[in-house]
Short mmCIF file of C-alpha atoms in Angstrom, two decimals:
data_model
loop_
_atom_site.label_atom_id
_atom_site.label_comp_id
_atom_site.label_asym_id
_atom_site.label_seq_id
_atom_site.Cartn_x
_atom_site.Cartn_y
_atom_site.Cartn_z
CA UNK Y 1 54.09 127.20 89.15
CA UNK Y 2 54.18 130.88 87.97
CA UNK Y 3 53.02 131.77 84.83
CA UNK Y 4 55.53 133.23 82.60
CA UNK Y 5 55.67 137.15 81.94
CA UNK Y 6 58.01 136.81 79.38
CA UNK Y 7 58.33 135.28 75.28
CA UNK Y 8 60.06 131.72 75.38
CA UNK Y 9 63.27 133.39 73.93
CA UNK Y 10 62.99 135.71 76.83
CA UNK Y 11 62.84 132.46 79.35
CA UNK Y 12 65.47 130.74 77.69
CA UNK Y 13 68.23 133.06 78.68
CA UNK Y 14 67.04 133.54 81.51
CA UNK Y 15 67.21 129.49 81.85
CA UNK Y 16 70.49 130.20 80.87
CA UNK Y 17 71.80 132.61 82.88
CA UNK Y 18 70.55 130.63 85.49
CA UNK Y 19 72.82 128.12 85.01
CA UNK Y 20 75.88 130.27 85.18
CA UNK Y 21 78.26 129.63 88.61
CA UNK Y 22 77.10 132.20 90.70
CA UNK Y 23 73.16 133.12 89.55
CA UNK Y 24 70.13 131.42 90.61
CA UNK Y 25 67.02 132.10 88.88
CA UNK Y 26 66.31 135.29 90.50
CA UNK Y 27 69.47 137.05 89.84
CA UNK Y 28 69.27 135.72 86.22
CA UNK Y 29 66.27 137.26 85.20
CA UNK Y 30 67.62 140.92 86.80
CA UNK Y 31 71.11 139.89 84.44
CA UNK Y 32 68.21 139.46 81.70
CA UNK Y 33 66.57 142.42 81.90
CA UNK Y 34 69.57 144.49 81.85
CA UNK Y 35 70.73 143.25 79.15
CA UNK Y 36 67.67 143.18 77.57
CA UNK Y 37 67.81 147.22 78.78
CA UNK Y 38 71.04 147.81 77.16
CA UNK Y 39 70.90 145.92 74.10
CA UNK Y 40 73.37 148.01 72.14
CA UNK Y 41 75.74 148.28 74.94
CA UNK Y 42 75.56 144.92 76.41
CA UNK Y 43 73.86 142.88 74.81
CA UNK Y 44 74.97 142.96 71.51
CA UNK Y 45 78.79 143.08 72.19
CA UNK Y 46 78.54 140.14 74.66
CA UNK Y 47 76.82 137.56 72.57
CA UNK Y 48 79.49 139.36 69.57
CA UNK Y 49 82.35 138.15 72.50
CA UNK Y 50 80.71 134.86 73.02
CA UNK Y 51 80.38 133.88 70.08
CA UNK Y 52 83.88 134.32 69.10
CA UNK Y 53 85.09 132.48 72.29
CA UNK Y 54 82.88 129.58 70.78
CA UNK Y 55 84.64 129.43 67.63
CA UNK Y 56 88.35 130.01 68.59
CA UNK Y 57 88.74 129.03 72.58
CA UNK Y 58 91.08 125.65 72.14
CA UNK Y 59 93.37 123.67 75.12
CA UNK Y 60 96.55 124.19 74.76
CA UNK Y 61 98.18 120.81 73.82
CA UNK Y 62 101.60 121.34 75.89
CA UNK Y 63 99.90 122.73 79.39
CA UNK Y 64 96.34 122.29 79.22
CA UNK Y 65 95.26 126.18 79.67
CA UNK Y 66 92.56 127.79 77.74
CA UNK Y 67 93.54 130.20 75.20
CA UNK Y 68 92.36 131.10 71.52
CA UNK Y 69 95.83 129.76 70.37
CA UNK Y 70 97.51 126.91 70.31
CA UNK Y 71 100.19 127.17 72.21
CA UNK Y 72 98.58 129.22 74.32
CA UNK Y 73 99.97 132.53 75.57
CA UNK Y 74 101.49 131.27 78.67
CA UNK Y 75 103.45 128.81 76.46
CA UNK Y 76 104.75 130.99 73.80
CA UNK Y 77 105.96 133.91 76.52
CA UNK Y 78 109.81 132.99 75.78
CA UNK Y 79 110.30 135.76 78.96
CA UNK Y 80 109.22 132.55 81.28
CA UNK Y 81 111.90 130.62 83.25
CA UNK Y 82 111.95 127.31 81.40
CA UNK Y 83 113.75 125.01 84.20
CA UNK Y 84 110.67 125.76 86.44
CA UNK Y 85 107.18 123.80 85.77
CA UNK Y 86 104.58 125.00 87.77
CA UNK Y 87 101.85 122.07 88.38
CA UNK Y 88 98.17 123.31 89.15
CA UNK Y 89 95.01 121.28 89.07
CA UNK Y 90 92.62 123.54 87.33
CA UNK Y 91 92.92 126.46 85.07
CA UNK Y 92 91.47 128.63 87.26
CA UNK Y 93 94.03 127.93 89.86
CA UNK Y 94 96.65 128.92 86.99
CA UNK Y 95 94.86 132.40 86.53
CA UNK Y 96 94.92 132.87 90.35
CA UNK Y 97 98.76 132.80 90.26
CA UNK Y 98 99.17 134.48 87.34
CA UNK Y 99 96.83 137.15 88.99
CA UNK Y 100 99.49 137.03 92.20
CA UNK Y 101 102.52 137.56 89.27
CA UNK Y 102 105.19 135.95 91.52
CA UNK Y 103 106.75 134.09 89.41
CA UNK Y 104 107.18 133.70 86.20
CA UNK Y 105 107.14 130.56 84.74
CA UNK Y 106 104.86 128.19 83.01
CA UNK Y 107 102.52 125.27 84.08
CA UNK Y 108 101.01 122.39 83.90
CA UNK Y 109 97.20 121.94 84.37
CA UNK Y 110 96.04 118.14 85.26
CA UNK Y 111 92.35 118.67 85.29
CA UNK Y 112 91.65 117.86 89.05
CA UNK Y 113 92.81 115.64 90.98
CA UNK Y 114 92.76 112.06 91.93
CA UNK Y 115 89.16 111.65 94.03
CA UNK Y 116 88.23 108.15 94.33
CA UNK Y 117 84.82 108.99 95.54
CA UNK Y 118 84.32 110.88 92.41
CA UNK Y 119 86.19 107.84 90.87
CA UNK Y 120 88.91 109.91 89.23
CA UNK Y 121 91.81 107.98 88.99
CA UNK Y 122 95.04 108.44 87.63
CA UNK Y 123 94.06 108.34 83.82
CA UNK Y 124 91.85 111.09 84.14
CA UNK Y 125 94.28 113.47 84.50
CA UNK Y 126 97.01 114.96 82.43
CA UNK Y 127 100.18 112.85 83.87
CA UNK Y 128 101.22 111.66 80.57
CA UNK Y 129 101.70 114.74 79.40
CA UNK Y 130 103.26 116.18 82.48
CA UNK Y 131 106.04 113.00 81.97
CA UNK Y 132 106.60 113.60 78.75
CA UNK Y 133 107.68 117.41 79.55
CA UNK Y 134 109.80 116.44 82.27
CA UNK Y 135 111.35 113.81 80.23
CA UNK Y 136 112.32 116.39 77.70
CA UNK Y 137 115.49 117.43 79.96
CA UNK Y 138 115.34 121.09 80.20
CA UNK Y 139 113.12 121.21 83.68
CA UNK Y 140 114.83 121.64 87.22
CA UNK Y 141 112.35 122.09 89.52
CA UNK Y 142 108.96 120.85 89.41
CA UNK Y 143 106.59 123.06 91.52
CA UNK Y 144 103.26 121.39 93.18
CA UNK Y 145 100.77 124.19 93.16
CA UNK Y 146 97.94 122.05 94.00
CA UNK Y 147 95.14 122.63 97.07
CA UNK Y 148 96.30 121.76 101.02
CA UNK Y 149 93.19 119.52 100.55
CA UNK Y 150 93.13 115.26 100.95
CA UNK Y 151 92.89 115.12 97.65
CA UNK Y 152 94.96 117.89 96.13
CA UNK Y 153 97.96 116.49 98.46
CA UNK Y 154 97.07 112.76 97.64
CA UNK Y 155 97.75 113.69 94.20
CA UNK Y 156 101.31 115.65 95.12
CA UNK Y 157 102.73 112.73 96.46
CA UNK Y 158 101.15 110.44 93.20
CA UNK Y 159 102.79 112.97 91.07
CA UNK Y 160 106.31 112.78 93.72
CA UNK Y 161 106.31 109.18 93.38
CA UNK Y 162 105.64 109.26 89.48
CA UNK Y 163 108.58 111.76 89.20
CA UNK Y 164 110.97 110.07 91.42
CA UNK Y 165 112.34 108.32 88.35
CA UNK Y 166 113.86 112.03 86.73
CA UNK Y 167 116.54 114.15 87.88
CA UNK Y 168 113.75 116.81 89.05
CA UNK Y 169 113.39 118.96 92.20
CA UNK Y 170 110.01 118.39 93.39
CA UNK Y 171 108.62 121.20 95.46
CA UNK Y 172 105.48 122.25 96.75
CA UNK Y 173 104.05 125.22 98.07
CA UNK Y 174 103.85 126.35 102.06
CA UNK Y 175 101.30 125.85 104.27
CA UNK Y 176 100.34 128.16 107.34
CA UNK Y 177 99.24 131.39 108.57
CA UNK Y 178 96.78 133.57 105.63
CA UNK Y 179 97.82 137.22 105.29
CA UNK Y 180 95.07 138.90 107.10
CA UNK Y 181 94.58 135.23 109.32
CA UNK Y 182 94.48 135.62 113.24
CA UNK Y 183 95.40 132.78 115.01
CA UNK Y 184 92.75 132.59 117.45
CA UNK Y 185 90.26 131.42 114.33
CA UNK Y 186 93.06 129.00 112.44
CA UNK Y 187 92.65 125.51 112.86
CA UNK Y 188 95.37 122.86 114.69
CA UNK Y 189 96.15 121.35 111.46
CA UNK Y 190 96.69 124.74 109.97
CA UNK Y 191 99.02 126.04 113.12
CA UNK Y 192 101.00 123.14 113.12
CA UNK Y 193 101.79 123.01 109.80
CA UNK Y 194 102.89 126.59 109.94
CA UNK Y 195 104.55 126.17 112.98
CA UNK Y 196 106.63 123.09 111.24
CA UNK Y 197 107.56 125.34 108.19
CA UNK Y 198 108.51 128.43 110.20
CA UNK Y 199 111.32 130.62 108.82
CA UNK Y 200 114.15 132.53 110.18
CA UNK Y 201 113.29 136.27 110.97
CA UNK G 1 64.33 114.26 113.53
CA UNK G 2 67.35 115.95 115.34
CA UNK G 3 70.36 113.90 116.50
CA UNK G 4 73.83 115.22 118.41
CA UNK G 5 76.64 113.06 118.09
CA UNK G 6 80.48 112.48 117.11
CA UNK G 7 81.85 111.49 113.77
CA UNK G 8 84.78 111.26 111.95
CA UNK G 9 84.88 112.52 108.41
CA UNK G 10 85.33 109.60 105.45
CA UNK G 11 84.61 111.53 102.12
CA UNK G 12 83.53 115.05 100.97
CA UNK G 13 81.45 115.76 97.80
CA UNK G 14 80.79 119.04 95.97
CA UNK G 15 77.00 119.76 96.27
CA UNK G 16 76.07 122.93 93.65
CA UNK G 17 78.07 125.71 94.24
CA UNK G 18 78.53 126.63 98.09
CA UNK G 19 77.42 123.26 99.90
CA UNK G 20 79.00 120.02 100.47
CA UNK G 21 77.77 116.78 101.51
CA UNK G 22 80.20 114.93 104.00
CA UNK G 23 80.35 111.36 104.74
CA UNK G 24 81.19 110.28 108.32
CA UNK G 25 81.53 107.31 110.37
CA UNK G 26 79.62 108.06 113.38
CA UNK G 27 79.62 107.37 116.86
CA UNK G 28 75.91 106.11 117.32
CA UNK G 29 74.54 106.16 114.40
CA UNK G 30 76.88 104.54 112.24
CA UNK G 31 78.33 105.63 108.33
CA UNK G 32 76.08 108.73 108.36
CA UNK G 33 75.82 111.27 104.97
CA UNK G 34 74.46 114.78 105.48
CA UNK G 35 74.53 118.43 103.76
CA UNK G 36 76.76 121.01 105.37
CA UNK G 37 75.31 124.40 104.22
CA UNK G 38 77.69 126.40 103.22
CA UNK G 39 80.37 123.75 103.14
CA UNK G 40 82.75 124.96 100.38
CA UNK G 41 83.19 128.38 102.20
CA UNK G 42 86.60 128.83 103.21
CA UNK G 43 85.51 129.08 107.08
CA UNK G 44 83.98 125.20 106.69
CA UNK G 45 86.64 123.56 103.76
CA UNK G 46 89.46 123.12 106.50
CA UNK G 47 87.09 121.92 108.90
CA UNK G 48 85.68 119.69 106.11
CA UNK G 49 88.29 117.45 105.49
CA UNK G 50 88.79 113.21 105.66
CA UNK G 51 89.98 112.14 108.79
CA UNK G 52 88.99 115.78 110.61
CA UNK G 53 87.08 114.44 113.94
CA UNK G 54 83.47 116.98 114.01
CA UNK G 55 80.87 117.10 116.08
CA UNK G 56 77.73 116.79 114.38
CA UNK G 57 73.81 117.92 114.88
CA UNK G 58 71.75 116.12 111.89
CA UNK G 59 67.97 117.59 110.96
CA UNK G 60 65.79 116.74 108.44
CA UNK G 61 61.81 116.39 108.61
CA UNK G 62 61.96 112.90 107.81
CA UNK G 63 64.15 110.06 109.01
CA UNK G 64 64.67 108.67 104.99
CA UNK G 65 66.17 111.96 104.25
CA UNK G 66 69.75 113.13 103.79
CA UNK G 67 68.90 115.81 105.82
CA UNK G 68 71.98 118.26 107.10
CA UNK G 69 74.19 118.64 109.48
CA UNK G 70 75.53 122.02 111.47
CA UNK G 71 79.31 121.50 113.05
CA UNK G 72 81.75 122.09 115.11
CA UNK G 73 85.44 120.85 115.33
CA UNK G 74 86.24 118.62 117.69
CA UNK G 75 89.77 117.00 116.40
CA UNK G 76 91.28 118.50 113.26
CA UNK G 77 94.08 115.97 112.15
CA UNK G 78 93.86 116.68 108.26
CA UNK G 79 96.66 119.18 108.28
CA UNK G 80 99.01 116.98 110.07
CA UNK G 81 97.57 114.32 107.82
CA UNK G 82 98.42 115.78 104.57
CA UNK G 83 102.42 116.28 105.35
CA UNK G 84 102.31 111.94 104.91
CA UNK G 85 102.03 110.32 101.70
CA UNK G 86 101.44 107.16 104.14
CA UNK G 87 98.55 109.06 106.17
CA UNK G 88 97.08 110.50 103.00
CA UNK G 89 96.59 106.62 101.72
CA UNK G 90 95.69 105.11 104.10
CA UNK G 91 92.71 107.90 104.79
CA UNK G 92 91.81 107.69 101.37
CA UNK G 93 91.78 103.59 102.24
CA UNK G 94 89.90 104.07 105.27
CA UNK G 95 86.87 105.80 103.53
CA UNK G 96 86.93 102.58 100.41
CA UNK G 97 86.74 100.42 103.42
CA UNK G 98 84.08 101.99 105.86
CA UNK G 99 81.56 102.69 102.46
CA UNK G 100 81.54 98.77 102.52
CA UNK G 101 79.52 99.11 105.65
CA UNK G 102 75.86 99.71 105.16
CA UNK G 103 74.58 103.35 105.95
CA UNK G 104 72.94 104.39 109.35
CA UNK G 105 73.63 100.70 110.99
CA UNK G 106 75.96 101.90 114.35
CA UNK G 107 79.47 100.23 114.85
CA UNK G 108 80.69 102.02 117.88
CA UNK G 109 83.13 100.17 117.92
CA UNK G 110 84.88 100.14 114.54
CA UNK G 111 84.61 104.23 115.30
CA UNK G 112 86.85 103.93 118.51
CA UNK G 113 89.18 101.90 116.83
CA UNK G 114 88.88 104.57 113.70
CA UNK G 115 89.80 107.52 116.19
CA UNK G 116 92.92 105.82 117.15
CA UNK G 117 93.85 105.07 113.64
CA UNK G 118 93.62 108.44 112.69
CA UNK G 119 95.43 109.52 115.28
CA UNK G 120 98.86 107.42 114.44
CA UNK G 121 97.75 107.21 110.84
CA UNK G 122 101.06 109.11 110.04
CA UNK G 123 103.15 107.09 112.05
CA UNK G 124 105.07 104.98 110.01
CA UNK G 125 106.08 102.45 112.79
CA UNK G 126 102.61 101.80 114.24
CA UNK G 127 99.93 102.42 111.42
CA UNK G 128 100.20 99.56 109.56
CA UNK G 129 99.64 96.82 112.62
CA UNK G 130 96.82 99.01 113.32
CA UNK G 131 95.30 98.99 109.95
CA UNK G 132 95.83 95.42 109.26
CA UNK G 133 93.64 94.80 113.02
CA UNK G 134 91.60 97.19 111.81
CA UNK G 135 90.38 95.21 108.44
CA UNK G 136 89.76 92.12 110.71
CA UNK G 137 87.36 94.25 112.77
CA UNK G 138 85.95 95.46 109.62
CA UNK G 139 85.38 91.86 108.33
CA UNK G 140 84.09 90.88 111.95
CA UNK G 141 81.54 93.67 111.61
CA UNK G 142 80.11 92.80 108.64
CA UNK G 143 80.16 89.00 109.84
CA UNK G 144 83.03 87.40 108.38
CA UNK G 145 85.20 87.32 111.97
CA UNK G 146 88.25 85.05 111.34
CA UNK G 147 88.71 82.82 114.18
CA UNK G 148 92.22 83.30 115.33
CA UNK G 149 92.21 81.83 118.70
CA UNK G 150 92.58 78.35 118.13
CA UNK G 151 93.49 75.54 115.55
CA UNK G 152 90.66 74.35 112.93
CA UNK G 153 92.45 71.07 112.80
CA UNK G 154 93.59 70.12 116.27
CA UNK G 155 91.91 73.07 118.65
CA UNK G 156 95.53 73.80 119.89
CA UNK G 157 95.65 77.45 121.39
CA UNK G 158 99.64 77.17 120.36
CA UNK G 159 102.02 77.46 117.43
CA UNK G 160 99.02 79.13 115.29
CA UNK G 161 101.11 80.41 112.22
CA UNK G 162 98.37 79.48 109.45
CA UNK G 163 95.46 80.73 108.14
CA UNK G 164 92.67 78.33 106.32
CA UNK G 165 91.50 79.89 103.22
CA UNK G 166 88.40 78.45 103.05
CA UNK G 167 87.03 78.25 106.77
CA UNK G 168 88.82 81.70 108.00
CA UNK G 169 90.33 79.92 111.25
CA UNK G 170 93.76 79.43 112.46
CA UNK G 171 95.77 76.36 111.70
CA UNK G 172 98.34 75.47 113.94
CA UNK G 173 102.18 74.24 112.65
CA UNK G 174 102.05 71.00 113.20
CA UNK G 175 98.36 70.48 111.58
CA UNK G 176 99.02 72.88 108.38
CA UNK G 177 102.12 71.19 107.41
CA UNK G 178 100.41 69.02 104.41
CA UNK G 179 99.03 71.89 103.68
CA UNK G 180 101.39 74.64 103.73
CA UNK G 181 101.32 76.22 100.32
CA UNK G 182 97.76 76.27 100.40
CA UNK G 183 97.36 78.03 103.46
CA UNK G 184 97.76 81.69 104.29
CA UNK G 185 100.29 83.00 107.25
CA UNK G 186 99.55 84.36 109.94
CA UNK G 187 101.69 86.92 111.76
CA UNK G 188 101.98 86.70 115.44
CA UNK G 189 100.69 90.62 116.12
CA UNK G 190 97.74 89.71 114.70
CA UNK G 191 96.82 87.17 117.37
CA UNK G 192 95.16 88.89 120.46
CA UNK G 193 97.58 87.46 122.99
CA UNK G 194 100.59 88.54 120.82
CA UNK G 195 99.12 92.19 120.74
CA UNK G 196 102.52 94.09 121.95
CA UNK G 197 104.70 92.27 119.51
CA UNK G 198 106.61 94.98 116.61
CA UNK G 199 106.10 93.01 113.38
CA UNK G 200 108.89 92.89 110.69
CA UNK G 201 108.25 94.24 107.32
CA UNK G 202 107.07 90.23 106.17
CA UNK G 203 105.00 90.08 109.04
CA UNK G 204 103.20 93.02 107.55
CA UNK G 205 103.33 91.68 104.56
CA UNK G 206 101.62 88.33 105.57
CA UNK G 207 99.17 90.40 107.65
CA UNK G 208 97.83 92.41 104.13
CA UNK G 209 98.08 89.16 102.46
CA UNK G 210 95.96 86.99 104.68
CA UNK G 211 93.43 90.57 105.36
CA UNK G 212 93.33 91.43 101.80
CA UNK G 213 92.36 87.61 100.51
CA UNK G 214 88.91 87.45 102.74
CA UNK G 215 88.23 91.16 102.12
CA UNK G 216 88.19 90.31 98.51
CA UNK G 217 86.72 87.14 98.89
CA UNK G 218 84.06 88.35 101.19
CA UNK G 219 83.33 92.18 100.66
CA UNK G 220 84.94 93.59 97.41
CA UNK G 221 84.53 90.82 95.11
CA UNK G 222 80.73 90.02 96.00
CA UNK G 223 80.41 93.97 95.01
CA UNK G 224 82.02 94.06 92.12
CA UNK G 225 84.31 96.49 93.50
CA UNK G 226 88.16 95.90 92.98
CA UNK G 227 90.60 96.33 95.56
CA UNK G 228 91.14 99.95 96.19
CA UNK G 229 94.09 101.63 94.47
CA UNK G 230 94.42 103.54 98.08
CA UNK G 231 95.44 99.98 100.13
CA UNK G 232 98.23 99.53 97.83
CA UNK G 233 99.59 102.62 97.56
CA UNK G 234 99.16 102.71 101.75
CA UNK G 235 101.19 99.23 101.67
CA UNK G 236 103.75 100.92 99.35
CA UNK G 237 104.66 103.30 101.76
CA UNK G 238 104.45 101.26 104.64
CA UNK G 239 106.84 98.90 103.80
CA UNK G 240 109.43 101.65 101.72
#
């Protein structure tokens, strides 16, 4: 094992870094040392920014999104169509469509999805919560924004059959053809599903 | 060690940030886990998916390790898979049944009959008969055959419509008629020489019945694994 060249504060954020999606310990200790290198610009305003995500980050009790309030942002935008409920597994997926800005409504974040190899089952997830908006009234159309995957559709038609009880629209988003896809390189399942939700021109 | 074969995908895990380790049901070499470099990537997730047919290369230095596997497509059915909430159970049921069998031992034949599956898995009409024969095979491979050809009782070849609980063989009408409440039905698709026969929706309902008590009995329960969610939702959907 290699000795180390640095103080054991030094190797602990490395050790941390290295643990961040993304770095291995090779790129953490270059993210080290330039921080370390610009202590005053970096450095010191980072672990400032951290620290105050620490303290005030909180879930949002009504959609499950990260935010320093509660509410959080998405919930309190009164601009937001409130008969539309967007359904996403993660928040990350709810930043991705609020990165795409195509609609403008707010969500629903159920924490993954239902994996019985990675035994998550139905009370893992946030469908109490997603009930208990729907059974409020005001919602029209429920939108599935979860992943063409096994799992992520698995849990569309759980969350179908668990909503088949309220006068909702359930709805879920296309699948087909990537902007930027060639055909050639799609696969069958891909193709036919786009050809099978083809528009008119 | 360096293998080529055929498998058909049963379960996906996550494995650190860009890999994935897949489970398959293989051709030759039976239920079969191995890392796919790289496996989360975009180009390998659709390719990566349960009920996706792949052929496979495994390598690894020693024959006890996971070792990994490069692959190509050979029958991608998870997108027409998906558009089926009965499909989408029953391949989540498929993969809580085949991780019963142990890893590495070859059933070639349970994987023929899993290509076919897969391939009607979204047909309403057809995929439940299927499944339920299926599940016998299943029980059969691990050594708990049911013997369905002739009565326990009498060794009649006719009128089988029972099922002994205890012994796993066919009792025919006139034999099982003390008995009736304590035996189990048995549909007529589920005999071999009534193979063609469309079963009604009680047949079916018999069929999971009879399956579903010596699964239990014989595989789940000696586990300590409960029935999975996945059969009944498949069952819910088959008979809706």
């Amino acid at each position: 094992m290699a000795e180390s060249v640095a103080g054991p504060e030094i190797e602990r954020l490395i050790q941390l870094l290295a643990r961040l999606p993304g770095l291995g310990p090779r790129s953490a200790r270059r993210a080290a040392l330039h921080l370390i290198r610009k202590r005053e610009q970096l450095l010191a305003p980072l672990a400032e920014a951290m620290q105050v995500a620490r303290e005030r980050v909180v879930t949002c009790h009504i959609c499950g999104n990260v935010d320093t309030r509660d509410p959080c942002t998405v919930c309190q935008d009164v601009r937001r169509d409130p008969t539309l409920l967007v359904v996403v597994e993660s928040v990350s997926d709810l930043w991705a469509l609020e990165r795409a800005g195509v609609l403008r409504a707010p969500y629903h974040v159920l924490g993954g999805t239902l994996s019985p190899l990675d035994g998550i089952g139905p009370d893992d997830l946030n469908f109490p919560g997603l009930l208990a908006r729907v059974g409020e009234g005001a919602i029209r159309e429920v939108i599935l924004a979860v992943n063409a995957t096994v799992d992520g559709q698995t849990t569309a038609h759980y969350i179908t059959d668990l909503l088949s009880a309220y006068p909702v629209k359930v709805t879920r988003l296309a699948h087909g053809v990537p902007v930027g896809g060639e055909l050639d390189y799609l696969d069958e399942g891909t193709l036919a599903a786009a050809i099978r939700q083809r528009t008119t021109f | 060690m360096e293998w080529r074969d055929e498998g058909l995908v049963i379960g996906v895990k996550r494995h650190g940030e860009t890999s994935a380790i897949i489970e398959t049901l293989t051709k030759a070499h039976g239920r079969h886990l191995g890392l796919v470099r790289g496996g989360r990537s975009t180009r390998f997730q659709s390719l990566l998916q349960p009920g996706n047919s792949l052929g496979l290369v495994w390598r690894a230095r020693l024959d006890e390790h996971l070792g990994s596997y490069a692959i190509e497509p050979l029958h991608l059915r998870a997108g027409r898979l998906i558009a089926s909430g009965l499909a989408l159970a029953g391949v989540s049921y498929l993969g809580a049944l085949l991780r019963l069998l142990p890893e590495r031992d070859p059933h070639e034949s349970l994987h023929e009959a899993l290509e076919i599956i897969a391939d009607h898995l979204d047909l309403a009409d057809v995929a439940p008969t299927l499944l339920a024969r299926f599940e016998l095979q299943v029980l059969a491979e691990c050594g708990f055959q049911l013997d369905l050809e002739r009565c326990a009782a009498s060794g009649s070849r006719d009128d089988l419509i029972y099922v002994s609980p205890k012994s796993g063989r066919a009792v025919s009408a006139s034999a099982g008629a003390p008995w009736r409440d304590k035996l189990l039905a048995l549909p007529a698709f589920l005999r071999s020489d009534d193979s063609l026969a469309a079963p009604t929706v009680s047949e079916l309902a018999d069929a999971f019945r009879l399956t579903g008590f010596f699964l239990e009995r014989n595989l789940f329960g000696p586990r300590g694994l409960p029935m999975p969610d996945a059969r009944r939702a498949f069952l819910a959907a088959a008979t809706k």
